[in-house]
Tab-separated table of C-alpha atoms and ligand atoms in Angstrom:
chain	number	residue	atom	x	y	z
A	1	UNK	CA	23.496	6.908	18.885
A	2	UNK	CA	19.790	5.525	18.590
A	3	UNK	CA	20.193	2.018	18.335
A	4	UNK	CA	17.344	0.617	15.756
A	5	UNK	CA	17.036	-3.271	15.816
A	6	UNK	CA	14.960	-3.631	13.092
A	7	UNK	CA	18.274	-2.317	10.722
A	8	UNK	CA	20.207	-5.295	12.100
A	9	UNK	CA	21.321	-7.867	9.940
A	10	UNK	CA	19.679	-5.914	6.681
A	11	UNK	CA	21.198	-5.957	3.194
A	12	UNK	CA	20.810	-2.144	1.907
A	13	UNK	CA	21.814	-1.005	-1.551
A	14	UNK	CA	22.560	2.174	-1.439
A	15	UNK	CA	22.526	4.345	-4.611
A	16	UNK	CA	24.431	7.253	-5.221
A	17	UNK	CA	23.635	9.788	-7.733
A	18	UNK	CA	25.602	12.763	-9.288
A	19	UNK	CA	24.285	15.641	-6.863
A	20	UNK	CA	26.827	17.491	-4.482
A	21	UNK	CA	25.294	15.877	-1.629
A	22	UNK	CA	26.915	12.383	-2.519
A	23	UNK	CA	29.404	13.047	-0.037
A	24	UNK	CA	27.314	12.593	2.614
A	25	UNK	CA	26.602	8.879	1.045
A	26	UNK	CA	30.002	8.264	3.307
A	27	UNK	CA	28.151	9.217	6.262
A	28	UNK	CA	24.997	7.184	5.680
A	29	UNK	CA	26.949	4.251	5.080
A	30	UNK	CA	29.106	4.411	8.026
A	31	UNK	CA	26.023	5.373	10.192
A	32	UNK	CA	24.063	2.157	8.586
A	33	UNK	CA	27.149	-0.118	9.220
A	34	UNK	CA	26.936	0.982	13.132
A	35	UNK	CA	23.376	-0.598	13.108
A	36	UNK	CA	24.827	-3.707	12.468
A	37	UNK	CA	23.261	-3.413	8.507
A	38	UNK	CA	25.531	-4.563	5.250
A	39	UNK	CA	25.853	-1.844	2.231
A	40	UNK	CA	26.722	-2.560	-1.024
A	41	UNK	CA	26.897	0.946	-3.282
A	42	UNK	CA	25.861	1.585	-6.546
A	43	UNK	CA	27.287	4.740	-8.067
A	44	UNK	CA	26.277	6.797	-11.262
A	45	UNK	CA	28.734	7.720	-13.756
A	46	UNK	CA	28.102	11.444	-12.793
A	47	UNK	CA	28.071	10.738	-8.936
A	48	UNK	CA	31.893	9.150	-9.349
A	49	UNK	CA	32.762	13.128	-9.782
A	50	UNK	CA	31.756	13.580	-6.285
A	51	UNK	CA	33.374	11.290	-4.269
A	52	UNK	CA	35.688	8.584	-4.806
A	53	UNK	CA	34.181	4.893	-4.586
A	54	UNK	CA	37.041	4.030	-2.779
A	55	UNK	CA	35.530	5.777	0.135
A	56	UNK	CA	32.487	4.052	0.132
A	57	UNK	CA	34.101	0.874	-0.391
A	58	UNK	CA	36.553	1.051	2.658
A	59	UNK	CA	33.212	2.457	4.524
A	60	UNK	CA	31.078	-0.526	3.576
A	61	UNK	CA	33.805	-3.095	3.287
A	62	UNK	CA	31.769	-3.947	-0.385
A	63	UNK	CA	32.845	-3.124	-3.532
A	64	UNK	CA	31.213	-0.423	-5.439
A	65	UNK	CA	29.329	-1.286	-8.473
A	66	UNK	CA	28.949	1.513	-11.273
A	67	UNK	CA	29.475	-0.163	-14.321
A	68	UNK	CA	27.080	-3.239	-15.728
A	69	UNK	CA	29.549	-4.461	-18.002
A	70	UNK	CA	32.267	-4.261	-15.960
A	71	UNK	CA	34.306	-7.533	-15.135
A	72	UNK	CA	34.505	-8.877	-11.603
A	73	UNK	CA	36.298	-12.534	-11.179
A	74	UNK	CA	33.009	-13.980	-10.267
A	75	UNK	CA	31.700	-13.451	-13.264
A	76	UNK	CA	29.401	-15.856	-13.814
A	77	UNK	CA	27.045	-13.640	-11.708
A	78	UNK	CA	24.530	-10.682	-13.304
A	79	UNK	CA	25.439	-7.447	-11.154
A	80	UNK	CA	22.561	-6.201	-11.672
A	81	UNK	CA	19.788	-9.079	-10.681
A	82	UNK	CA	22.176	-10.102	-8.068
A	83	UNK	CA	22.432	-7.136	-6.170
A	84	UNK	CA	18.431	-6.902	-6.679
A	85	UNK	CA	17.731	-9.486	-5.215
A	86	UNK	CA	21.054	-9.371	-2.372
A	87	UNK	CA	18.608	-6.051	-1.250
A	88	UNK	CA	15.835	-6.001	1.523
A	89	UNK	CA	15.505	-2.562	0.698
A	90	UNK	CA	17.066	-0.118	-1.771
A	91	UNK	CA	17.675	3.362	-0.734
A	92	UNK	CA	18.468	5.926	-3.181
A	93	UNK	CA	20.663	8.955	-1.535
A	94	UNK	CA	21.193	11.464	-2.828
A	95	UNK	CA	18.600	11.435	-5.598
A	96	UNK	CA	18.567	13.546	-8.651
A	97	UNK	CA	15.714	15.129	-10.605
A	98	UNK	CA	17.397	12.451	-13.299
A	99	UNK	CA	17.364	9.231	-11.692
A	100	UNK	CA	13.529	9.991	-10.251
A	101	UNK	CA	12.580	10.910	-13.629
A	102	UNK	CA	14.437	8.355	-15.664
A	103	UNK	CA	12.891	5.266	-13.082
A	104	UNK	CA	9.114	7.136	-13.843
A	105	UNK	CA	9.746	6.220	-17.434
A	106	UNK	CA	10.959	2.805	-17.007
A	107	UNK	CA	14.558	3.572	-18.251
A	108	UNK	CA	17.247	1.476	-17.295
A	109	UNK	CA	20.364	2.681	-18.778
A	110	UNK	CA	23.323	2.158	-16.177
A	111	UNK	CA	23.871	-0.167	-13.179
A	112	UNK	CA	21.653	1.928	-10.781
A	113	UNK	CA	18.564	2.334	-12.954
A	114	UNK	CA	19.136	-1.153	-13.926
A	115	UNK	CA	18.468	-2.560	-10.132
A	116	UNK	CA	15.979	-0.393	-9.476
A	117	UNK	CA	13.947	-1.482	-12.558
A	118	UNK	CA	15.004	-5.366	-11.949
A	119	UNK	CA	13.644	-5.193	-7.835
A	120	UNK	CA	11.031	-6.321	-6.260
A	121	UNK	CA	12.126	-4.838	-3.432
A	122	UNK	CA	11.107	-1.697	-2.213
A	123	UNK	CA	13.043	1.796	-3.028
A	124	UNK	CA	13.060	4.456	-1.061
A	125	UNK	CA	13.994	8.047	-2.448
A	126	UNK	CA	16.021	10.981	-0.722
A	127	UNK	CA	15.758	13.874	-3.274
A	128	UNK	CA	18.235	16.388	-2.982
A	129	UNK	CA	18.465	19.070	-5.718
A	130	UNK	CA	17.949	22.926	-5.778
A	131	UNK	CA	14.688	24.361	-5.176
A	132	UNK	CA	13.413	24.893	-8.705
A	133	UNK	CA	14.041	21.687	-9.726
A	134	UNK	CA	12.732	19.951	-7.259
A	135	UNK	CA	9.300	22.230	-7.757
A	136	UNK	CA	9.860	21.813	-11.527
A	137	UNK	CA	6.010	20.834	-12.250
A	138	UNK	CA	7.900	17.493	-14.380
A	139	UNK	CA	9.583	16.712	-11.194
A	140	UNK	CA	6.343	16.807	-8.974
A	141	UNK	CA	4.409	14.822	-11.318
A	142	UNK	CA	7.410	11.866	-11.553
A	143	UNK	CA	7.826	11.910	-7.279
A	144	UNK	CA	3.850	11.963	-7.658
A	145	UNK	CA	3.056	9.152	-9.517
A	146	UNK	CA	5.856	6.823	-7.961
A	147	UNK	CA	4.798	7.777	-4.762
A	148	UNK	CA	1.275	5.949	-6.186
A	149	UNK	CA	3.544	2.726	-7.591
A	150	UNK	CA	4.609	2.173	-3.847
A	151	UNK	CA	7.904	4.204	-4.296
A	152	UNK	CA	8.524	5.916	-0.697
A	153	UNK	CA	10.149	9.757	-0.626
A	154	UNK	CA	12.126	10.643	2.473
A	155	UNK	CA	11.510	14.310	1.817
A	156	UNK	CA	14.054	16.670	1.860
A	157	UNK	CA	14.541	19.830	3.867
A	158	UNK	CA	15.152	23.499	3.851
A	159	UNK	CA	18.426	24.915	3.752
A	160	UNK	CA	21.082	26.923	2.457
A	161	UNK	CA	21.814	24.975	-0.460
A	162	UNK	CA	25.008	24.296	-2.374
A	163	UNK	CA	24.261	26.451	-5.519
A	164	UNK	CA	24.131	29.510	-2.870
A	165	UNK	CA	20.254	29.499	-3.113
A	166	UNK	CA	18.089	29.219	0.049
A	167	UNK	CA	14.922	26.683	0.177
A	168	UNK	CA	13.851	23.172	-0.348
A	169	UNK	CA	16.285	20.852	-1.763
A	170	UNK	CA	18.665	19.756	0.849
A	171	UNK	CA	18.820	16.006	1.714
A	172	UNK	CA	17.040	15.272	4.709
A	173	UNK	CA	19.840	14.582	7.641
A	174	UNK	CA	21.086	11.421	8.211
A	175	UNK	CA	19.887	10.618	11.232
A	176	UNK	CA	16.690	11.287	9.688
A	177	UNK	CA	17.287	9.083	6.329
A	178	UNK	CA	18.424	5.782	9.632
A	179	UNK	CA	15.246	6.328	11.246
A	180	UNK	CA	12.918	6.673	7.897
A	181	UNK	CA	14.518	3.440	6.894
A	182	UNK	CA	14.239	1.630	10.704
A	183	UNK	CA	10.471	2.563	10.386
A	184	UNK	CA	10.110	1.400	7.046
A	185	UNK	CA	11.555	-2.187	8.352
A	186	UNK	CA	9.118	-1.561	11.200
A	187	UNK	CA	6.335	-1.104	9.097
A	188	UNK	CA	7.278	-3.928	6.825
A	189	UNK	CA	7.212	-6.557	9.985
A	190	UNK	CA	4.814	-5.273	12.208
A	191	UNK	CA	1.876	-7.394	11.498
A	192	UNK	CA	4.096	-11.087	11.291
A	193	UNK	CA	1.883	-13.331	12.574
A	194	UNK	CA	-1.502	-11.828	12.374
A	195	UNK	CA	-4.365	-13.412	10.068
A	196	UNK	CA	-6.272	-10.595	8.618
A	197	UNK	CA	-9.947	-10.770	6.331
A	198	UNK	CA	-10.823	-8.182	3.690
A	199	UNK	CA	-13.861	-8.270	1.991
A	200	UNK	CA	-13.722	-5.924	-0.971
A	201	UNK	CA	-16.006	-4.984	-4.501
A	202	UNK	CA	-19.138	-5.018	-5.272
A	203	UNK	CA	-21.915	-8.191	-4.973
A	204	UNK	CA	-23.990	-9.400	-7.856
A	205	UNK	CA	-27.069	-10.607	-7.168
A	206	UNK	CA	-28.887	-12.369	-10.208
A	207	UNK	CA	-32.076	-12.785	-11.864
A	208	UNK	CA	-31.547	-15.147	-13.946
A	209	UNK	CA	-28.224	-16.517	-15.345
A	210	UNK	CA	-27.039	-13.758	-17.361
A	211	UNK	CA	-28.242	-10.667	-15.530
A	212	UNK	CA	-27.878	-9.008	-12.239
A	213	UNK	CA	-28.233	-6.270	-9.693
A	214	UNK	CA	-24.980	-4.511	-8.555
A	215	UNK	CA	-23.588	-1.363	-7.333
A	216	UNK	CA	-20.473	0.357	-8.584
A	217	UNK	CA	-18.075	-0.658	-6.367
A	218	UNK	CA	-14.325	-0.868	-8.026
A	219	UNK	CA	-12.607	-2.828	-4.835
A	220	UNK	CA	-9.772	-0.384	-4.866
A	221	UNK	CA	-10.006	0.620	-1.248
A	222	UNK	CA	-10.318	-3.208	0.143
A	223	UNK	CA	-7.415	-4.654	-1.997
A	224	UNK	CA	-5.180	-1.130	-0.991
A	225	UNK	CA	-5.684	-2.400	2.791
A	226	UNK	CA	-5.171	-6.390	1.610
A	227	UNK	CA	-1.559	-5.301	0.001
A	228	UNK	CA	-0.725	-2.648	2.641
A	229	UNK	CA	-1.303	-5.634	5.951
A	230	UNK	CA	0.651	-8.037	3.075
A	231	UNK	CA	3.243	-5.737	2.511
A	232	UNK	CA	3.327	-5.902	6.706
A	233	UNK	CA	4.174	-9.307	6.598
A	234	UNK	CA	0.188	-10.377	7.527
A	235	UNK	CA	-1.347	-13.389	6.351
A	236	UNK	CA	-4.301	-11.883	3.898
A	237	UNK	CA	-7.331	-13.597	3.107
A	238	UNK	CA	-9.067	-11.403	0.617
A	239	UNK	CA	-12.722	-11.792	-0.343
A	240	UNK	CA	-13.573	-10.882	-3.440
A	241	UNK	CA	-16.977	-9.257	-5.416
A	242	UNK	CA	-16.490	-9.344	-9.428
A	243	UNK	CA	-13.348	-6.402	-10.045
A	244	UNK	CA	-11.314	-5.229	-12.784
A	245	UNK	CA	-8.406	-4.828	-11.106
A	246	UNK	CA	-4.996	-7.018	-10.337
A	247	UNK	CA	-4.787	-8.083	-6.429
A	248	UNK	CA	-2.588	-7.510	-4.589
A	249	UNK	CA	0.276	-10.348	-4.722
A	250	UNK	CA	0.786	-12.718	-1.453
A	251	UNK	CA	-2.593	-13.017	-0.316
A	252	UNK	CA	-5.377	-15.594	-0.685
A	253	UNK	CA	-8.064	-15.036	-3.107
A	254	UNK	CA	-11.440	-16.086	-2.546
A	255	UNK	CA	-13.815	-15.081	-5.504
A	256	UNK	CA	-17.478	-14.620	-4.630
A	257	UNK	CA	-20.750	-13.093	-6.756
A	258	UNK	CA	-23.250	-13.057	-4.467
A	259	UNK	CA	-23.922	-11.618	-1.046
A	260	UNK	CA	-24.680	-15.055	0.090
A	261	UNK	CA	-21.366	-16.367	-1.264
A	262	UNK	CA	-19.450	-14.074	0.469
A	263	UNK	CA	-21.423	-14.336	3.749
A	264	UNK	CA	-20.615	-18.307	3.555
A	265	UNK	CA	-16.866	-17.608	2.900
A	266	UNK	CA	-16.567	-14.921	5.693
A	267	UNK	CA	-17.910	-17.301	8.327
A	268	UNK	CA	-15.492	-20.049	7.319
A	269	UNK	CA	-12.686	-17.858	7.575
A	270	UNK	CA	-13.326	-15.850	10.820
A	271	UNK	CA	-12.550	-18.277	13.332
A	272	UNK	CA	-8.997	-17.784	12.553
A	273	UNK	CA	-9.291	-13.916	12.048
A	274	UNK	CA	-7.244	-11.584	14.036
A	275	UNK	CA	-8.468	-8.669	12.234
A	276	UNK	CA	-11.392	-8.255	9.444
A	277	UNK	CA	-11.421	-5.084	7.553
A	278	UNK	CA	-15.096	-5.305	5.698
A	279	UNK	CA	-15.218	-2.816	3.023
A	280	UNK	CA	-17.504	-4.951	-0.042
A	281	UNK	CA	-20.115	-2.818	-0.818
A	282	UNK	CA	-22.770	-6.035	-0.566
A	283	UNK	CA	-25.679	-6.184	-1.863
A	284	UNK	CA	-28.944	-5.724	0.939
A	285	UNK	CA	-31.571	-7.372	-0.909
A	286	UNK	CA	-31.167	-10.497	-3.424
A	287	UNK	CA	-33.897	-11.270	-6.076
A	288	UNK	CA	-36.648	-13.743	-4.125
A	289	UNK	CA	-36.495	-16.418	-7.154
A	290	UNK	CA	-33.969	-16.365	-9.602
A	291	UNK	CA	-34.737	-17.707	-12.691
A	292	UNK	CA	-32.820	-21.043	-14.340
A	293	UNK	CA	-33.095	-19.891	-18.308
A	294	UNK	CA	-32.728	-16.132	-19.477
A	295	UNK	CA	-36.055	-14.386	-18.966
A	296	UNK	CA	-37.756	-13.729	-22.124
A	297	UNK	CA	-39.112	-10.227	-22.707
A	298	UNK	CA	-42.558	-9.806	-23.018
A	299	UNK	CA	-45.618	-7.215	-23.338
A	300	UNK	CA	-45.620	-7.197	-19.605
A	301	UNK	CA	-44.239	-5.539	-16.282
A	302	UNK	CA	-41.538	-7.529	-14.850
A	303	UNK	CA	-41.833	-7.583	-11.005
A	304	UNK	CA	-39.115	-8.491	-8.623
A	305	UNK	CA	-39.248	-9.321	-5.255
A	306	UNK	CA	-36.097	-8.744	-3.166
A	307	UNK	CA	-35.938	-10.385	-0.089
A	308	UNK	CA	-32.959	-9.207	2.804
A	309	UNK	CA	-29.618	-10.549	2.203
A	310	UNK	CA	-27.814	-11.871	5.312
A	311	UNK	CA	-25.557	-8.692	7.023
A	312	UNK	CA	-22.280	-10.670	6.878
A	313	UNK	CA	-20.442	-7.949	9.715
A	314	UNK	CA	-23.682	-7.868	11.591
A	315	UNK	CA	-23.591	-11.826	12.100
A	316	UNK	CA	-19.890	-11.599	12.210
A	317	UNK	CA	-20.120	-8.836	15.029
A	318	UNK	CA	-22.436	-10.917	17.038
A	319	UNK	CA	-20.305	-14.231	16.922
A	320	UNK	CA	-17.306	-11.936	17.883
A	321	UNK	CA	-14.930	-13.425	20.642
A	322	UNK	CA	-11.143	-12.124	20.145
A	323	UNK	CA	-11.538	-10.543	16.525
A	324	UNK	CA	-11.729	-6.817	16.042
A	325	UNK	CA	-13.828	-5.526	13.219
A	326	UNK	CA	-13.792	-2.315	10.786
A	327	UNK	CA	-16.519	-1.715	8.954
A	328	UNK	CA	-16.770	0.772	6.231
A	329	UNK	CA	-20.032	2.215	5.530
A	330	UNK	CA	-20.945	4.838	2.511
A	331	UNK	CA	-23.700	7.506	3.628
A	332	UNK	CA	-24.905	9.756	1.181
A	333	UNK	CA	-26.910	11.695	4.439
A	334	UNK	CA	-26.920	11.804	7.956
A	335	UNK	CA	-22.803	10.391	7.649
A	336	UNK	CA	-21.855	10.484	11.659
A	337	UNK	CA	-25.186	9.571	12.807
A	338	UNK	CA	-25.669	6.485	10.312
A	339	UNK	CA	-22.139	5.608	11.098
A	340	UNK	CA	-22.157	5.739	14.376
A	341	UNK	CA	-25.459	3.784	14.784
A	342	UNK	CA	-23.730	0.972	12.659
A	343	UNK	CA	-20.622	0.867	14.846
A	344	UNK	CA	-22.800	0.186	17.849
A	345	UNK	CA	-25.486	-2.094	16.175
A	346	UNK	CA	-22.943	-4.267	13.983
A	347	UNK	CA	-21.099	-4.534	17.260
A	348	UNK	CA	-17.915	-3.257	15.718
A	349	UNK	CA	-13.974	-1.899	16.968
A	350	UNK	CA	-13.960	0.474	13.482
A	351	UNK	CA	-15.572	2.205	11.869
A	352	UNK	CA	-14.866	4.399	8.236
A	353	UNK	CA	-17.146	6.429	6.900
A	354	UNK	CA	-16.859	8.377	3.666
A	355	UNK	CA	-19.775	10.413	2.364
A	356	UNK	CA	-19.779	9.487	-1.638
A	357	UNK	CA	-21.383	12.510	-2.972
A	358	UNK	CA	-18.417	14.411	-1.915
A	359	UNK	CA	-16.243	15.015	-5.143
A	360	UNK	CA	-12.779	12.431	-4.706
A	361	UNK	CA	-14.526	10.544	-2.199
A	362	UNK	CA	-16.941	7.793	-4.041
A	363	UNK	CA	-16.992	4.389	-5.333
A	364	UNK	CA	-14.994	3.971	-8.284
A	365	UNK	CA	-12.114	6.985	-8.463
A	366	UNK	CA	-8.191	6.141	-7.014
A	367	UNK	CA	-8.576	8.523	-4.408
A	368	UNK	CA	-10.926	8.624	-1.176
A	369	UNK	CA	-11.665	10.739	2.577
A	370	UNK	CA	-13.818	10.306	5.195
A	371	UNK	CA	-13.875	9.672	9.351
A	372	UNK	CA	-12.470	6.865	11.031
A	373	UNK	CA	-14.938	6.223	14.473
A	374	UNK	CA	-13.567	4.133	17.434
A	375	UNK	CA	-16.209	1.973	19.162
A	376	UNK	CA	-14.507	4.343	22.833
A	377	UNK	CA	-15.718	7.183	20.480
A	378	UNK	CA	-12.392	8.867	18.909
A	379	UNK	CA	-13.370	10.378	15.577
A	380	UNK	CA	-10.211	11.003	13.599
A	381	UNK	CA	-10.986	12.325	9.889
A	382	UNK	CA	-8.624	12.036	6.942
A	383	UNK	CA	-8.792	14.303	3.841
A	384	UNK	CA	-8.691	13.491	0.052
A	385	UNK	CA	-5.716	11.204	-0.952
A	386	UNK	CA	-4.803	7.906	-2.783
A	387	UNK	CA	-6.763	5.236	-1.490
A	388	UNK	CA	-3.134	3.246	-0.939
A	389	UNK	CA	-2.203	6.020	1.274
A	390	UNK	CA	-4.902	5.839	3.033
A	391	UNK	CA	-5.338	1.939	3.810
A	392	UNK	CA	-1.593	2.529	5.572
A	393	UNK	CA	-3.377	5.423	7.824
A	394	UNK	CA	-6.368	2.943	8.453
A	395	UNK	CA	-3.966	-0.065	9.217
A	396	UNK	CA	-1.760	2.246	11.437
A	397	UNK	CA	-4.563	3.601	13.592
A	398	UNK	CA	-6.224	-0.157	13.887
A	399	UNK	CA	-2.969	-1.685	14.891
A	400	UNK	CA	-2.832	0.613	17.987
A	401	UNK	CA	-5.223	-0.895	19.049
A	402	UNK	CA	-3.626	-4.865	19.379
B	1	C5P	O1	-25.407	-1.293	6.740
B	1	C5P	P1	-24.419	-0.952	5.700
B	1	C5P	O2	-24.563	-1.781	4.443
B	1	C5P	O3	-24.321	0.471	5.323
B	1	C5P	O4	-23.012	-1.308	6.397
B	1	C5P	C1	-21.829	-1.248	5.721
B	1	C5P	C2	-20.863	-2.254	6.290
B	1	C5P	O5	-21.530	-3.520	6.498
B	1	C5P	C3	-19.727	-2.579	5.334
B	1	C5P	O6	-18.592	-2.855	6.093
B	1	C5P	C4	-20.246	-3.782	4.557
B	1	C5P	O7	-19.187	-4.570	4.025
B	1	C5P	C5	-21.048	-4.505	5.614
B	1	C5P	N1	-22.205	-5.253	5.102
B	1	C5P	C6	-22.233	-6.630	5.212
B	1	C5P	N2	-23.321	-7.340	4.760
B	1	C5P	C7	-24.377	-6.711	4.213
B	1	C5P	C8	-24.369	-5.315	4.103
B	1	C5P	C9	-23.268	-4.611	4.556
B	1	C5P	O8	-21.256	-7.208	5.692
B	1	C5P	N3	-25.403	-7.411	3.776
């Protein structure tokens, strides 16, 4: 047996949904108890059918929950919020088309869907259903768009399947579902103890008091990486342009405008930085003068003179001692060559580079590609997907290199 320390000592709710395959919730618990991990089970009305929760009590030495109303002698305690909040993780297995679909629409109608809804924790699916459900376009789209809420999918496999039919469907072994959920607590803990910077959104650099010069920049991509290196237990200070969109929880907010703001906030930070991830989209040039009172319109042309903005990474590459830095840089021409001269000149460990007139791959969408560059010249590129999805490749690649 592979002995994973990171599932020792966890608290694991394990839900069990009405699919043949909750059988094999007996063997996932028993396999999880060898790692030294404590289950409690939750059970669907339709998975009792399948297998008896005395089983799975006896195996996890827990009583079973399956019914919210149901009377236990402590009573004084709420099943459901309890055992939400009893969870590190919660890891759905077998999952039906039903409970995936039901949790996409927010509906908490029994115990299970009830915990689900009332974590904070993270859940972890392990679909198993036959093969034209599980491609059912509905069923796509709900796995789809809680993949993007931070749901995780432990996919499932091909097989002979219980209906008779042959394809996708089958719930992913168990040894496989154990190691998913060791590397998930892996994940979760691997950057405890590191101080990380991101610098995300746009810069606004003014003319007067009311209006500005600014670039498009939604900060999607920077606060993605400041929640994925929170999420792995990182300390997160994240610089911030003007955005319309929530941070990420547990990290520090700094709010900036201008480029010059943000340069002075970087520097104060980075002597304590372990890693900076600098992915603002700042502002070169500033307006020379900016004006105290609204400037009045006249008959006139209005001329502006822009004068250089500081290059925050360039000054933070040059006073560089133990930090490593990742740049991102948006090229519209010339991608590798621009890049590349920018990891070398800004002095930098990283560099991404995403070309923005590519369709999926600009400022403002959910969704973004483009070529990671190490400064020992590894080019590893990384097509079209959800900017979240992407920070966690980013993170992964840069924490190699610790
Ligand atoms: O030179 P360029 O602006 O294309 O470089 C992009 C990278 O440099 C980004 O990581 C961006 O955050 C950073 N940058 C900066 N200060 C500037 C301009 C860019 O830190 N004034």
């Amino acid at each position: 047996m592979v002995k994973y320390k990171e599932l020792e000592g966890k608290n694991i709710v394990l839900g069990v949904t009405g699919g043949i395959a909750a059988f094999k919730a007996a063997d996932i618990i028993s396999r999880l108890k060898k790692q030294g991990a404590s289950v409690k089970a939750v059970m669907t009305k339709n998975a009792l059918n399948f297998i008896h929760p005395l089983t799975l009590e006896t195996l996890s030495g827990n009583p079973v929950y399956h019914d919210t109303f149901e009377h236990r002698a402590n009573a004084w305690e709420i099943d459901h919020i309890s055992l939400a909040k009893w969870a590190d993780v919660m890891l759905i297995a077998p999952a039906t088309a039903n409970i995936i679909s039901k949790v996409r629409c927010g509906i908490a109608d029994d115990l299970l869907s009830t915990v689900i809804m009332a974590t904070i924790k993270d859940v972890l699916f392990a679909p198993a259903m036959n093969t034209n459900m599980l491609y059912n376009p509905i069923v796509q789209e709900n796995i789809s768009y809680l993949s993007q809420k931070g749901y995780g999918f432990i996919s499932s496999k091909s097989g002979m399947l219980a209906c008779g039919d042959f394809g996708d469907g089958k719930l992913a072994d168990v040894d496989d579902i154990v190691g998913h959920l060791a590397r998930h607590f892996e994940n979760r803990e691997g950057m405890n103890g590191i101080n990380v910077m991101v610098t995300a959104g746009p810069t606004r650099e003014y003319l007067d008091p009311v209006r500005f010069i600014s670039n498009p920049s939604s900060g999607k991509m920077g606060y993605a990486i400041a929640k994925e290196c929170a999420d792995r237990g990182a300390k997160v200070d994240l610089i911030t342009g003007p955005t319309n969109i929530e941070p990420p929880e547990n990290v520090n907010i700094y709010k900036v405008n201008t480029a010059k703001e943000m340069y002075e906030r970087a520097l104060e930070l980075y002597p304590n930085c372990d890693i900076v991830f600098k992915s603002a989209a700042v502002g070169d040039y500033g307006v020379e003068r900016v004006e105290e009172n609204k400037i009045k319109k006249s008959d006139e042309t209005l001329e502006l003179v822009l004068v250089r903005n500081p290059d925050i990474l360039k000054e933070l590459g040059r006073q560089k001692r133990k930090q490593i830095l990742v740049g991102f840089a948006a090229e519209t021409e010339n991608i590798e060559q621009n890049a590349l001269k920018k990891l070398k000149d800004k002095n930098l460990d990283f560099i991404f580079v995403n070309d923005i007139k590519r369709a999926g791959a600009g400022f403002e969408g959910d969704t973004n590609a483009g070529i990671l560059f190490t400064k020992e010249g590894d080019k590893m590129e990384f097509a079209i997907q959800e900017k979240s999805g992407l920070a966690g490749s980013i993170v992964d690649v840069v924490l190699k290199q610790i």
